[in-house]
mmCIF file of C-alpha atoms and ligand atoms in Angstrom:
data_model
loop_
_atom_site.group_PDB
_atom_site.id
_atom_site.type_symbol
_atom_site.label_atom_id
_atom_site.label_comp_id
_atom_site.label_asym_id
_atom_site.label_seq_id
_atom_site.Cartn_x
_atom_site.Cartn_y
_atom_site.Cartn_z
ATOM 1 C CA UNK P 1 89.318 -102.022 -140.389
ATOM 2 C CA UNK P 2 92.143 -100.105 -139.182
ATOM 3 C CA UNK P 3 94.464 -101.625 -136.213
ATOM 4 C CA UNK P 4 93.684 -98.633 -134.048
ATOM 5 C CA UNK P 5 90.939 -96.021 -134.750
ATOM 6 C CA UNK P 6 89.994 -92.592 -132.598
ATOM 7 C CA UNK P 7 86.460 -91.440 -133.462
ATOM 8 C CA UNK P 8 85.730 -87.858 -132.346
ATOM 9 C CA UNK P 9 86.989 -88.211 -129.229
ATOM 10 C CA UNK P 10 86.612 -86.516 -126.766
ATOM 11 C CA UNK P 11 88.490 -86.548 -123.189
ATOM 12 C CA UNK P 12 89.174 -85.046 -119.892
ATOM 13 C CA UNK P 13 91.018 -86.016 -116.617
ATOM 14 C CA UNK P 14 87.954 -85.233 -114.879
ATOM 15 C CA UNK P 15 85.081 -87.286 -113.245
ATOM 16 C CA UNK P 16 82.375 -86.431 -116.391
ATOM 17 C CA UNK P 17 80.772 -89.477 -117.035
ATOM 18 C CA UNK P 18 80.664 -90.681 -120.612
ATOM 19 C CA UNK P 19 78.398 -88.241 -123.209
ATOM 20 C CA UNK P 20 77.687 -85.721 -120.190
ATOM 21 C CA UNK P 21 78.314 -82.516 -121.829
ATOM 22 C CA UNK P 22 81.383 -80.463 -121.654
ATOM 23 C CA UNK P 23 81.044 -76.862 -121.475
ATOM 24 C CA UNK P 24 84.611 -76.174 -120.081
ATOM 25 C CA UNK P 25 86.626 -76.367 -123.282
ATOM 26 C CA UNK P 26 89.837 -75.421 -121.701
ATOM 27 C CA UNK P 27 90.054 -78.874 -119.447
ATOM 28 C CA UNK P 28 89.354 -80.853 -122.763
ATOM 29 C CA UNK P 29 92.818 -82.586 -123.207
ATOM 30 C CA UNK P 30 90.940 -84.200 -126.772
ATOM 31 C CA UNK P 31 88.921 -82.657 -128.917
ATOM 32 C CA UNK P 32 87.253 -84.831 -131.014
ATOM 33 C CA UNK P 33 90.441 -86.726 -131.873
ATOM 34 C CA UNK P 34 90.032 -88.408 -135.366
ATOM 35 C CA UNK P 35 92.675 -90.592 -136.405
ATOM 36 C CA UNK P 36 94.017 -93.943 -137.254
ATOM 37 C CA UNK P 37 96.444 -96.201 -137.331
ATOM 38 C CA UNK P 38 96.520 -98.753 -140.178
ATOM 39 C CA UNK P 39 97.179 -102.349 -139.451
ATOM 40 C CA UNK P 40 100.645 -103.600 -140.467
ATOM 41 C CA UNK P 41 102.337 -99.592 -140.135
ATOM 42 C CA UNK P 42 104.719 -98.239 -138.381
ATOM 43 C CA UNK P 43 102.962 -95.028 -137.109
ATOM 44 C CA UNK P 44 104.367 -92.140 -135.083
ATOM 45 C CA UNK P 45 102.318 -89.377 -132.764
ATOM 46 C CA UNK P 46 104.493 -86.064 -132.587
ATOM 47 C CA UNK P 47 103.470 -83.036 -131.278
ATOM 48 C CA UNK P 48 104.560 -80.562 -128.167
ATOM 49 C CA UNK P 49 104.881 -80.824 -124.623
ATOM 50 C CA UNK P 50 101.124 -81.490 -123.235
ATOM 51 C CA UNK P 51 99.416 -82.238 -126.868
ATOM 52 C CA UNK P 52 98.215 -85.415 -125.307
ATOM 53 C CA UNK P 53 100.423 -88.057 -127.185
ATOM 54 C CA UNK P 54 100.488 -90.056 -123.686
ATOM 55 C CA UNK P 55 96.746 -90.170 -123.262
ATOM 56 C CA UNK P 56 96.331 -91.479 -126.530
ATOM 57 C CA UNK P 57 98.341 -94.373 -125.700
ATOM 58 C CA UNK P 58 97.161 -94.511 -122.047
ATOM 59 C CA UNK P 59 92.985 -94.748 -123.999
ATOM 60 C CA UNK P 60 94.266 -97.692 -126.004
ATOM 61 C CA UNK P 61 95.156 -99.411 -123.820
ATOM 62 C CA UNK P 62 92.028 -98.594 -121.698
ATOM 63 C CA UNK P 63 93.415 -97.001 -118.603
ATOM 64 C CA UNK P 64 90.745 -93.972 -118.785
ATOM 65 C CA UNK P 65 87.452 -94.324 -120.800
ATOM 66 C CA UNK P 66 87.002 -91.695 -123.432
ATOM 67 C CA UNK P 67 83.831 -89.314 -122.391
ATOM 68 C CA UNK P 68 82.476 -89.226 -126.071
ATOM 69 C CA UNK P 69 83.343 -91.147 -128.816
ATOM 70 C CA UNK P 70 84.964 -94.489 -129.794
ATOM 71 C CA UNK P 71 88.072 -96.264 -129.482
ATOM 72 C CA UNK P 72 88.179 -99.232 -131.707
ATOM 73 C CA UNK P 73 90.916 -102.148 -132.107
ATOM 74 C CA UNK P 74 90.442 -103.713 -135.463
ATOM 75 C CA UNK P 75 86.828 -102.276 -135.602
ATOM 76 C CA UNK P 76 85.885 -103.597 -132.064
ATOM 77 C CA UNK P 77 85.363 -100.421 -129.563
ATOM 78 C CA UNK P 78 87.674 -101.531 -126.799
ATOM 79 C CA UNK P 79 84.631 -101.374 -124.159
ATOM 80 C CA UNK P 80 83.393 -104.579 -125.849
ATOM 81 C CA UNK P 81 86.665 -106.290 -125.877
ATOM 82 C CA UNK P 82 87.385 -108.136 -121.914
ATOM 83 C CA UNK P 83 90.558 -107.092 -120.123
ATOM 84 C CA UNK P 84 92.441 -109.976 -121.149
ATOM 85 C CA UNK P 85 91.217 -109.890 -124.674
ATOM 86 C CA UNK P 86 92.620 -106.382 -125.206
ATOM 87 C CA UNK P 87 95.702 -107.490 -123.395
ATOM 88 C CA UNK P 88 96.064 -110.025 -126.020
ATOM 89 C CA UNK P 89 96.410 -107.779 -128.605
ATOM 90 C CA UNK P 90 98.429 -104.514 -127.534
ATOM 91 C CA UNK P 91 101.781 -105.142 -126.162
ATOM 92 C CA UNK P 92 103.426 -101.599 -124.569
ATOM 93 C CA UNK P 93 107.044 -101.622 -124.645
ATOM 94 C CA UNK P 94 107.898 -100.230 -120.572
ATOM 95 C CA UNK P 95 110.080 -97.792 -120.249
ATOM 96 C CA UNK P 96 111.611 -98.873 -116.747
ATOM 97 C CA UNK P 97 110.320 -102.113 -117.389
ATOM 98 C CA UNK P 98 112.417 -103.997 -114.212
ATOM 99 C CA UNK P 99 114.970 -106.327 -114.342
ATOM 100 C CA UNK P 100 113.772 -110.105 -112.726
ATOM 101 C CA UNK P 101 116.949 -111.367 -111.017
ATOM 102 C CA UNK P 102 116.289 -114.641 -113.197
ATOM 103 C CA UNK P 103 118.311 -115.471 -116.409
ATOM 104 C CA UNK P 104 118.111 -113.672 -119.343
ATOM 105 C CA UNK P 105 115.878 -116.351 -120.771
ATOM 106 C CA UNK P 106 113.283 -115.757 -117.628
ATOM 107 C CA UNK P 107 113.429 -111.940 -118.653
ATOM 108 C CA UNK P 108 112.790 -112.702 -122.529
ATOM 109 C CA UNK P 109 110.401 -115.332 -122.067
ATOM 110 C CA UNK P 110 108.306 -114.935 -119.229
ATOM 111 C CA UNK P 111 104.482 -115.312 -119.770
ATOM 112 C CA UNK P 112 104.917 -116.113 -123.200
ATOM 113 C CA UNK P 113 105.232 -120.025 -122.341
ATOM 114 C CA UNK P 114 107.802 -121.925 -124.536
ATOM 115 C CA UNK P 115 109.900 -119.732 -126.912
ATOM 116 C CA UNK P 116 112.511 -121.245 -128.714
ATOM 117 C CA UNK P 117 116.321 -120.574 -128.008
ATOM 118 C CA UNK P 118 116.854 -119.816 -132.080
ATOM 119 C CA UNK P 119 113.532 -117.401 -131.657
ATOM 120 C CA UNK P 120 115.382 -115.673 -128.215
ATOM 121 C CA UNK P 121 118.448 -114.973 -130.000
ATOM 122 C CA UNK P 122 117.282 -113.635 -133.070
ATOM 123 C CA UNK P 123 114.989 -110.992 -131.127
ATOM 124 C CA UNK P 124 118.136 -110.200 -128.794
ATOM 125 C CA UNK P 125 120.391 -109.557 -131.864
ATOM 126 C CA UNK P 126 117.818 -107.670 -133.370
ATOM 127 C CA UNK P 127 118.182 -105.541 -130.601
ATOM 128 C CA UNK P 128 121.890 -105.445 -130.448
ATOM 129 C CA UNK P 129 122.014 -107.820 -127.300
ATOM 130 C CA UNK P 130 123.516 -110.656 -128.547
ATOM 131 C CA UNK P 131 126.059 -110.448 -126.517
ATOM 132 C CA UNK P 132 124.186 -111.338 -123.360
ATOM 133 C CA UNK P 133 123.728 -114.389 -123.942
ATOM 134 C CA UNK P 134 127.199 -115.026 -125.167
ATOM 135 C CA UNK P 135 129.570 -113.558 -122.531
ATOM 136 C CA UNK P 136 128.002 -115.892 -119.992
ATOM 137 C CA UNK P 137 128.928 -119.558 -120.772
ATOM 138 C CA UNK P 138 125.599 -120.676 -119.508
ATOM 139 C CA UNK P 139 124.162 -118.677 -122.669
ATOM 140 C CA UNK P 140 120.392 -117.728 -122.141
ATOM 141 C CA UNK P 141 120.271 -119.684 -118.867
ATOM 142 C CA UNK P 142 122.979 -117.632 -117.462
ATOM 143 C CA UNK P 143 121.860 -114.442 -115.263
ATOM 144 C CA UNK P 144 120.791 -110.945 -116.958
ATOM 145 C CA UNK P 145 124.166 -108.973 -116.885
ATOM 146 C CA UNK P 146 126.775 -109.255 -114.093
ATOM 147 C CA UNK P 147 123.384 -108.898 -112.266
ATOM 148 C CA UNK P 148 120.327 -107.281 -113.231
ATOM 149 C CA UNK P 149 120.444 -104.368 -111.839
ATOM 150 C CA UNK P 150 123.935 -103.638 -113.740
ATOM 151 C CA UNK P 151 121.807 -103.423 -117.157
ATOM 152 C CA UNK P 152 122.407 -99.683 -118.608
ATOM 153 C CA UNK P 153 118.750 -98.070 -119.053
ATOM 154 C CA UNK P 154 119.334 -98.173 -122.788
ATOM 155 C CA UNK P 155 119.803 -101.824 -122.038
ATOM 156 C CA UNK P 156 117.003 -102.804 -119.972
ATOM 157 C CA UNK P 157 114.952 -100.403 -122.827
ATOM 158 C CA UNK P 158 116.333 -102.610 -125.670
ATOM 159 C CA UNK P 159 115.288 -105.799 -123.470
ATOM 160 C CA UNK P 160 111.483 -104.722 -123.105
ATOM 161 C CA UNK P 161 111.352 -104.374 -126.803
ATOM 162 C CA UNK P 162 113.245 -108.024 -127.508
ATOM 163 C CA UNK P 163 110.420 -108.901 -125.150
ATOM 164 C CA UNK P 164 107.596 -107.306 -127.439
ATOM 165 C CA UNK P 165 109.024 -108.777 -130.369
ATOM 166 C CA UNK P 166 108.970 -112.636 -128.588
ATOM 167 C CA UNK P 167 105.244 -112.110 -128.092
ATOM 168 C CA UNK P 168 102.522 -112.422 -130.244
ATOM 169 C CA UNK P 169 100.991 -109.098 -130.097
ATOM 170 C CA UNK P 170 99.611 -107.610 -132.625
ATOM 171 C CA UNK P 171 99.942 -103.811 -132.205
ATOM 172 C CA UNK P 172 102.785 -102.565 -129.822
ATOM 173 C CA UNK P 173 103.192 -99.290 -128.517
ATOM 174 C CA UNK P 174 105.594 -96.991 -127.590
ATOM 175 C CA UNK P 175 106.507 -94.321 -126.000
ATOM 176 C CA UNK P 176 109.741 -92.578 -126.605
ATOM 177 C CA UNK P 177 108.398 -89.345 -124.509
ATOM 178 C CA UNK P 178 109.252 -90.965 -121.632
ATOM 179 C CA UNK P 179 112.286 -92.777 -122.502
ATOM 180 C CA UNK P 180 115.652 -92.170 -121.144
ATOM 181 C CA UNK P 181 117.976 -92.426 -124.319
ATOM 182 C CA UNK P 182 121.370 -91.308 -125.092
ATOM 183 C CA UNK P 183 122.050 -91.087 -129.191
ATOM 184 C CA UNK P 184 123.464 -94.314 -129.114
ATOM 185 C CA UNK P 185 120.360 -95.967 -127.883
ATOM 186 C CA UNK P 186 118.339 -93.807 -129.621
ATOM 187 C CA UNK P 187 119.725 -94.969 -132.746
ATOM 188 C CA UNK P 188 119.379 -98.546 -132.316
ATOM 189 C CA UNK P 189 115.835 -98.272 -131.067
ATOM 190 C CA UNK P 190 115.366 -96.294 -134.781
ATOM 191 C CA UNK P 191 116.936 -98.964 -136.083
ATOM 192 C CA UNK P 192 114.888 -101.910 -134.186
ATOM 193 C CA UNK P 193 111.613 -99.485 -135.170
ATOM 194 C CA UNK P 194 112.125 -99.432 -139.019
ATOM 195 C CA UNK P 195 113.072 -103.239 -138.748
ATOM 196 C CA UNK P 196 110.019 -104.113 -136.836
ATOM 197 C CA UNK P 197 108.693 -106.463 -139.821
ATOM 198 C CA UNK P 198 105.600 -107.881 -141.192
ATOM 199 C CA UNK P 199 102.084 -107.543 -140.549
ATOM 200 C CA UNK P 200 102.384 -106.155 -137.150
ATOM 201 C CA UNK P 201 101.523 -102.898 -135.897
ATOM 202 C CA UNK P 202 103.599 -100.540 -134.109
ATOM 203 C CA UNK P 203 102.668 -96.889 -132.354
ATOM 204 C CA UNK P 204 105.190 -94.686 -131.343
ATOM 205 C CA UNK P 205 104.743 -91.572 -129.173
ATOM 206 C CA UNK P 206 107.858 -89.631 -130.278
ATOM 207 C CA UNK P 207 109.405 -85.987 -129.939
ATOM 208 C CA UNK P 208 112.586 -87.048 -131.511
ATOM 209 C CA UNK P 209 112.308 -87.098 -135.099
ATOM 210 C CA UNK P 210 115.441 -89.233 -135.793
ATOM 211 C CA UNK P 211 113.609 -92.307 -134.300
ATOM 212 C CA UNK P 212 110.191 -92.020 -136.642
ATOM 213 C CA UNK P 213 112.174 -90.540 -140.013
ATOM 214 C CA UNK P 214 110.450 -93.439 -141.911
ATOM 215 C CA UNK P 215 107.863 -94.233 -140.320
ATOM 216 C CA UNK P 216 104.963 -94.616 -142.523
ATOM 217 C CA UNK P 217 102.676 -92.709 -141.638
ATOM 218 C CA UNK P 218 103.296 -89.308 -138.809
ATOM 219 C CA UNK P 219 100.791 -87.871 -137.384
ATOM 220 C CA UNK P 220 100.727 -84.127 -135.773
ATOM 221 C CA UNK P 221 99.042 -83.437 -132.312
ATOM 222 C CA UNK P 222 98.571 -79.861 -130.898
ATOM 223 C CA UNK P 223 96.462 -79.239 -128.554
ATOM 224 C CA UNK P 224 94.768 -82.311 -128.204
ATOM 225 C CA UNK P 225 93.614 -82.079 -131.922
ATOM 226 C CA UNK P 226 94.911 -83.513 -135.532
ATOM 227 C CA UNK P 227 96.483 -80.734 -137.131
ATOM 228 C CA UNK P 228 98.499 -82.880 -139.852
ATOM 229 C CA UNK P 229 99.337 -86.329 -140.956
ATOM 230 C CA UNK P 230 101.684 -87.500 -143.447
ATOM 231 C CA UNK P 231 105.595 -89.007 -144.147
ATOM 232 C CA UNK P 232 108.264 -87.281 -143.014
ATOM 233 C CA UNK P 233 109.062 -85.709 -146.360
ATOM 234 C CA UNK P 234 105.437 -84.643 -146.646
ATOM 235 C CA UNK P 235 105.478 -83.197 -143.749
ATOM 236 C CA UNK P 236 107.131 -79.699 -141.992
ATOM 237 C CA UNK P 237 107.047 -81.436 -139.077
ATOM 238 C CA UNK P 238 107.228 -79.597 -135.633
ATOM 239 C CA UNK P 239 107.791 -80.939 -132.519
HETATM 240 P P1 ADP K 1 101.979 -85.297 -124.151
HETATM 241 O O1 ADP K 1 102.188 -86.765 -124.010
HETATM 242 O O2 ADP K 1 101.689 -84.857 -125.556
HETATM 243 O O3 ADP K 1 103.051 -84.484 -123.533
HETATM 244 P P2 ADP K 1 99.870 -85.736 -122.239
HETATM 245 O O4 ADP K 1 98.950 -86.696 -122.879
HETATM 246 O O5 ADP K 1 100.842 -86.264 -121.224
HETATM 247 O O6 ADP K 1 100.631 -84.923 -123.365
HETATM 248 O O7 ADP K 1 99.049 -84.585 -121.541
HETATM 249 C C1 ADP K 1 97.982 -83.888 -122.188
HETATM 250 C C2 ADP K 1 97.349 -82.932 -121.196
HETATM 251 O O8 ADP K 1 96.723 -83.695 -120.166
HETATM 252 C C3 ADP K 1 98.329 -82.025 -120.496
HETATM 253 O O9 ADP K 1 97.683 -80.785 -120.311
HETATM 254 C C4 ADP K 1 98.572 -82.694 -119.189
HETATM 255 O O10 ADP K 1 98.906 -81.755 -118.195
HETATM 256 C C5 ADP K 1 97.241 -83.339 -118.894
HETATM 257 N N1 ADP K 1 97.390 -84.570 -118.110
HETATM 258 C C6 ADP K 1 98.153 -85.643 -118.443
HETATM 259 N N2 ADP K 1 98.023 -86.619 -117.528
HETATM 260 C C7 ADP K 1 97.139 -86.151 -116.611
HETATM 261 C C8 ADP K 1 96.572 -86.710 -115.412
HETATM 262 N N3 ADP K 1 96.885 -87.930 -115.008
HETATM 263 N N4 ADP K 1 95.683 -85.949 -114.724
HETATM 264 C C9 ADP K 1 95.362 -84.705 -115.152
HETATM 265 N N5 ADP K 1 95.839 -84.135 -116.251
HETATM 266 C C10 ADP K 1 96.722 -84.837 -116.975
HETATM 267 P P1 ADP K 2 103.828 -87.568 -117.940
HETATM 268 O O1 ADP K 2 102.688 -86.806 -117.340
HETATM 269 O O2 ADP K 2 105.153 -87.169 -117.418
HETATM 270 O O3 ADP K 2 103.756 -87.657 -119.445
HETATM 271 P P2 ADP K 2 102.496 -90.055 -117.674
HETATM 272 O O4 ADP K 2 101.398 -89.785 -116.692
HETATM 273 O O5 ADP K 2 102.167 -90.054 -119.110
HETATM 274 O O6 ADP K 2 103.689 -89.060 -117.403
HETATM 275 O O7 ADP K 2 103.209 -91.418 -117.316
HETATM 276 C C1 ADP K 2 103.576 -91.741 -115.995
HETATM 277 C C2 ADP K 2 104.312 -93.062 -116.044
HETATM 278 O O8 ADP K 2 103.474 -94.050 -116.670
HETATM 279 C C3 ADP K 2 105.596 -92.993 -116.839
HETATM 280 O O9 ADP K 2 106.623 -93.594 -116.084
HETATM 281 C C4 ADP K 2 105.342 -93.761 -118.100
HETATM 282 O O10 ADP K 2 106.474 -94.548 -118.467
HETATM 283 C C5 ADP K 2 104.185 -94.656 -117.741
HETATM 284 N N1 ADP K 2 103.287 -94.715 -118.877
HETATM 285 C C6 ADP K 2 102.951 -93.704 -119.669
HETATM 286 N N2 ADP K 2 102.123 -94.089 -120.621
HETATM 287 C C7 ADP K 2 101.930 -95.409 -120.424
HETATM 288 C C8 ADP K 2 101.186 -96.394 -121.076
HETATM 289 N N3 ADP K 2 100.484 -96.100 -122.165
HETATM 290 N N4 ADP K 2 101.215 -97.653 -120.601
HETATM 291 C C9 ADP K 2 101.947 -97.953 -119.512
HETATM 292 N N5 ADP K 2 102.684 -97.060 -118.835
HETATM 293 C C10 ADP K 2 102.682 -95.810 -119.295
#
């Protein structure tokens, strides 16, 4: 089964309850999405201003129930998976994820019980942060920057995806839409993106194409609909 599968789906921000019908088209903000996201890509959702890339995500990861059709999570629809289950699985890279005034270890580490120093540095020099655990002489036990709060966004960004990559999630996802990124951190997030490795999953909301060039597999929203899927060079991609 697919990591992530949308099965005619249909949605509104309204109070419809689920399979009531829906005569007023225009509020529909999906219409009978169809799409998915195989298990072990990196997958990008483009599309304009209002397509509903967000609401995708925000339906994954169950904050609003769909009013027709499935969601389903390696096969499962996510209304038979518990809270904590689903948790579990998807891991969603915050954008103004905030800054604990602990050490940087606390901020890598915490809820994911015992993680390795060897496993902490190699996810904060994937994410070009190596050097925050080095200027301090206390090393990962030393505070975040001079203090937390002195973390650029970029930084703090780059730290909530070192965290993702510490975990054991499956499928992270992520939304660049509402990132604050300048080119430089754009770049490196492209870069930590195309070097997220293995069998894990990773969904990107994007509207800049530099960050999803390779990603596998791209797929085109408009109007809450699916009007094109493919790589980057199959694709005329608009956005
Ligand atoms: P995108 O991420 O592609 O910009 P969104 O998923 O944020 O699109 O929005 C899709 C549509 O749903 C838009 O018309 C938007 O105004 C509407 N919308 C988004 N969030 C809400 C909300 N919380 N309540 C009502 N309408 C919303
Ligand atoms: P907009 O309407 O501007 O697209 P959203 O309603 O999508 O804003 O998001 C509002 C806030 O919720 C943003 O700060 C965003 O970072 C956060 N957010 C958006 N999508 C998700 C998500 N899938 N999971 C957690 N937080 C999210």
């Amino acid at each position: 089964a697919p990591a992530i599968e949308f099965d005619d789906v249909v949605f509104t921000y309204g109070t419809r309850e689920f399979g009531q019908e829906m005569d007023d088209a225009d509020s529909l903000v999906l219409h009978k999405l169809n799409l998915q996201v195989p298990e072990g890509k990196r997958v990008a959702i483009v599309g304009p201003s209002g397509a509903g890339k967000s609401t995708v995500l925000q339906l994954i990861e169950r904050f609003y129930d769909v009013n027709r059709g499935a969601v389903r999570v390696f096969g499962k629809d996510i209304r038979d998976y518990s809270r904590s289950d689903l948790r579990d699985v998807l891991g969603y890279v915050e954008q103004d994820a905030p800054v604990l005034s602990g050490s940087l270890r606390e901020n890598l580490t915490l809820g994911l019980g015992d993680v390795g120093d060897d496993r902490c540095m190699e996810a904060l020099e994937r994410v070009n942060l190596g050097y925050l655990a080095t200027r301090s002489e206390q090393g990962l036990d030393g505070p975040v920057g001079e203090s937390g709060a002195s973390l650029s966004g970029g930084e703090r960004q780059r730290l909530a995806i070192a965290r993702a990559l510490l975990s054991n999630k499956r499928i992270l996802l992520f939304d660049e839409a509402t990132a604050n990124l300048d080119s430089h951190n754009e770049r490196q997030i492209g870069d930590v993106l195309r070097n997220m490795a293995g069998n894990r999953t990773v969904l990107v909301v994007a509207h800049r194409l530099s960050t999803i060039m390779d990603a596998d597999l791209i797929h085109v929203l408009e109007h809450g609909r699916l009007v094109a899927s493919g790589t980057h060079s199959e694709l005329v991609v608009k956005s």
